[in-house]
Short mmCIF file of C-alpha atoms in Angstrom, two decimals:
data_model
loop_
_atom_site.label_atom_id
_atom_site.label_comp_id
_atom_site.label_asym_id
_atom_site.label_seq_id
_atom_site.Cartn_x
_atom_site.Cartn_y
_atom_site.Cartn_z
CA UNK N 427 106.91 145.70 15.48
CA UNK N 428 108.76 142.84 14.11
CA UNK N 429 106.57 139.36 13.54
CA UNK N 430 108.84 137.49 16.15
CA UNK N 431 107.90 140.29 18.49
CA UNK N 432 104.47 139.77 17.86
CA UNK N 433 104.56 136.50 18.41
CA UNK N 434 106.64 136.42 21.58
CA UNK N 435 105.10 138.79 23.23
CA UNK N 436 101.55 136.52 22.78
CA UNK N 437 103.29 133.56 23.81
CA UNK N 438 104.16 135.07 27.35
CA UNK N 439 100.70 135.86 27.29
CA UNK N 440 99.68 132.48 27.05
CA UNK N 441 102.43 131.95 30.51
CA UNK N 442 101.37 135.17 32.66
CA UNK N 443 99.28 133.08 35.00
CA UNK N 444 102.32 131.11 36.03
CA UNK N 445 105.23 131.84 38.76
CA UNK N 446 107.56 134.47 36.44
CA UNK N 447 110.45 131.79 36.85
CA UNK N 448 108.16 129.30 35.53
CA UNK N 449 106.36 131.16 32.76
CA UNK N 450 110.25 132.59 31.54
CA UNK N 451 111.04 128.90 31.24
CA UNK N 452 108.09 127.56 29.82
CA UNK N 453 108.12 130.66 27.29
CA UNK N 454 112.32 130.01 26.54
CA UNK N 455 111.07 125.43 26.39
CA UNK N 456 108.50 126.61 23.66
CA UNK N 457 110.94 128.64 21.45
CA UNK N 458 113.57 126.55 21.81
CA UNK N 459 111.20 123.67 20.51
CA UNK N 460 108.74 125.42 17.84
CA UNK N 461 110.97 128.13 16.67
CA UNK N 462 114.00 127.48 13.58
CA UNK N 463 117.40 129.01 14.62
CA UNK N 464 116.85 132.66 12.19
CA UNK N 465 113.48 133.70 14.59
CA UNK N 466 115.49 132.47 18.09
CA UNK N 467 118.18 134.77 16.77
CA UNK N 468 116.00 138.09 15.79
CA UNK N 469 114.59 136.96 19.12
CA UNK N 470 118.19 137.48 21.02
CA UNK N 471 118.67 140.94 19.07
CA UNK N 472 115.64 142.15 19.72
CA UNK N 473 116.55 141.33 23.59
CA UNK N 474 120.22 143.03 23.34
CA UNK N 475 118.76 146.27 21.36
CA UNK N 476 117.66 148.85 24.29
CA UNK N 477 115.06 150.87 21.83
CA UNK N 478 112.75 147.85 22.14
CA UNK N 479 110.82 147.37 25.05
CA UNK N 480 110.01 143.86 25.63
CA UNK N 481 107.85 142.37 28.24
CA UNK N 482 110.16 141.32 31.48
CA UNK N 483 108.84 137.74 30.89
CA UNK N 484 110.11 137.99 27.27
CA UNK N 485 113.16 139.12 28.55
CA UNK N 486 113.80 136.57 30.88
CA UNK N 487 112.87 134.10 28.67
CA UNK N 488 115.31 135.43 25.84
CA UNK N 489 118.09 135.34 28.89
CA UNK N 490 117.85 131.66 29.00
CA UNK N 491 118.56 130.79 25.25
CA UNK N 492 121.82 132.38 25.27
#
């Protein structure tokens, strides 16, 4: 499991208790602000590669910063 993985997947943690819509924007908001352009793009490939499961708020999240 990659770092950014790691870390992604404890941020939507942090969201869970939110509406999914909400927490998936929230989650997308906070990587677009905290995280530098190399970790939002191992983010998107880790979203477009099928071998890694990701959480489905992860995955919406990832959606919106395309």
């Amino acid at each position: 499991m990659t770092a950014e993985l790691r870390l992604i997947h404890d941020i939507a943690r942090q969201f869970r208790h939110r509406p999914a819509g909400e927490a998936a924007e929230a989650i997308a908001a906070h990587v677009q602000k905290f995280w530098d352009p190399r970790m939002r793009a191992a983010l998107r490939a880790l979203a477009d590669d099928p071998a890694e499961p990701l959480d489905p708020l992860v995955s919406a999240a990832a959606s919106l910063l395309r």
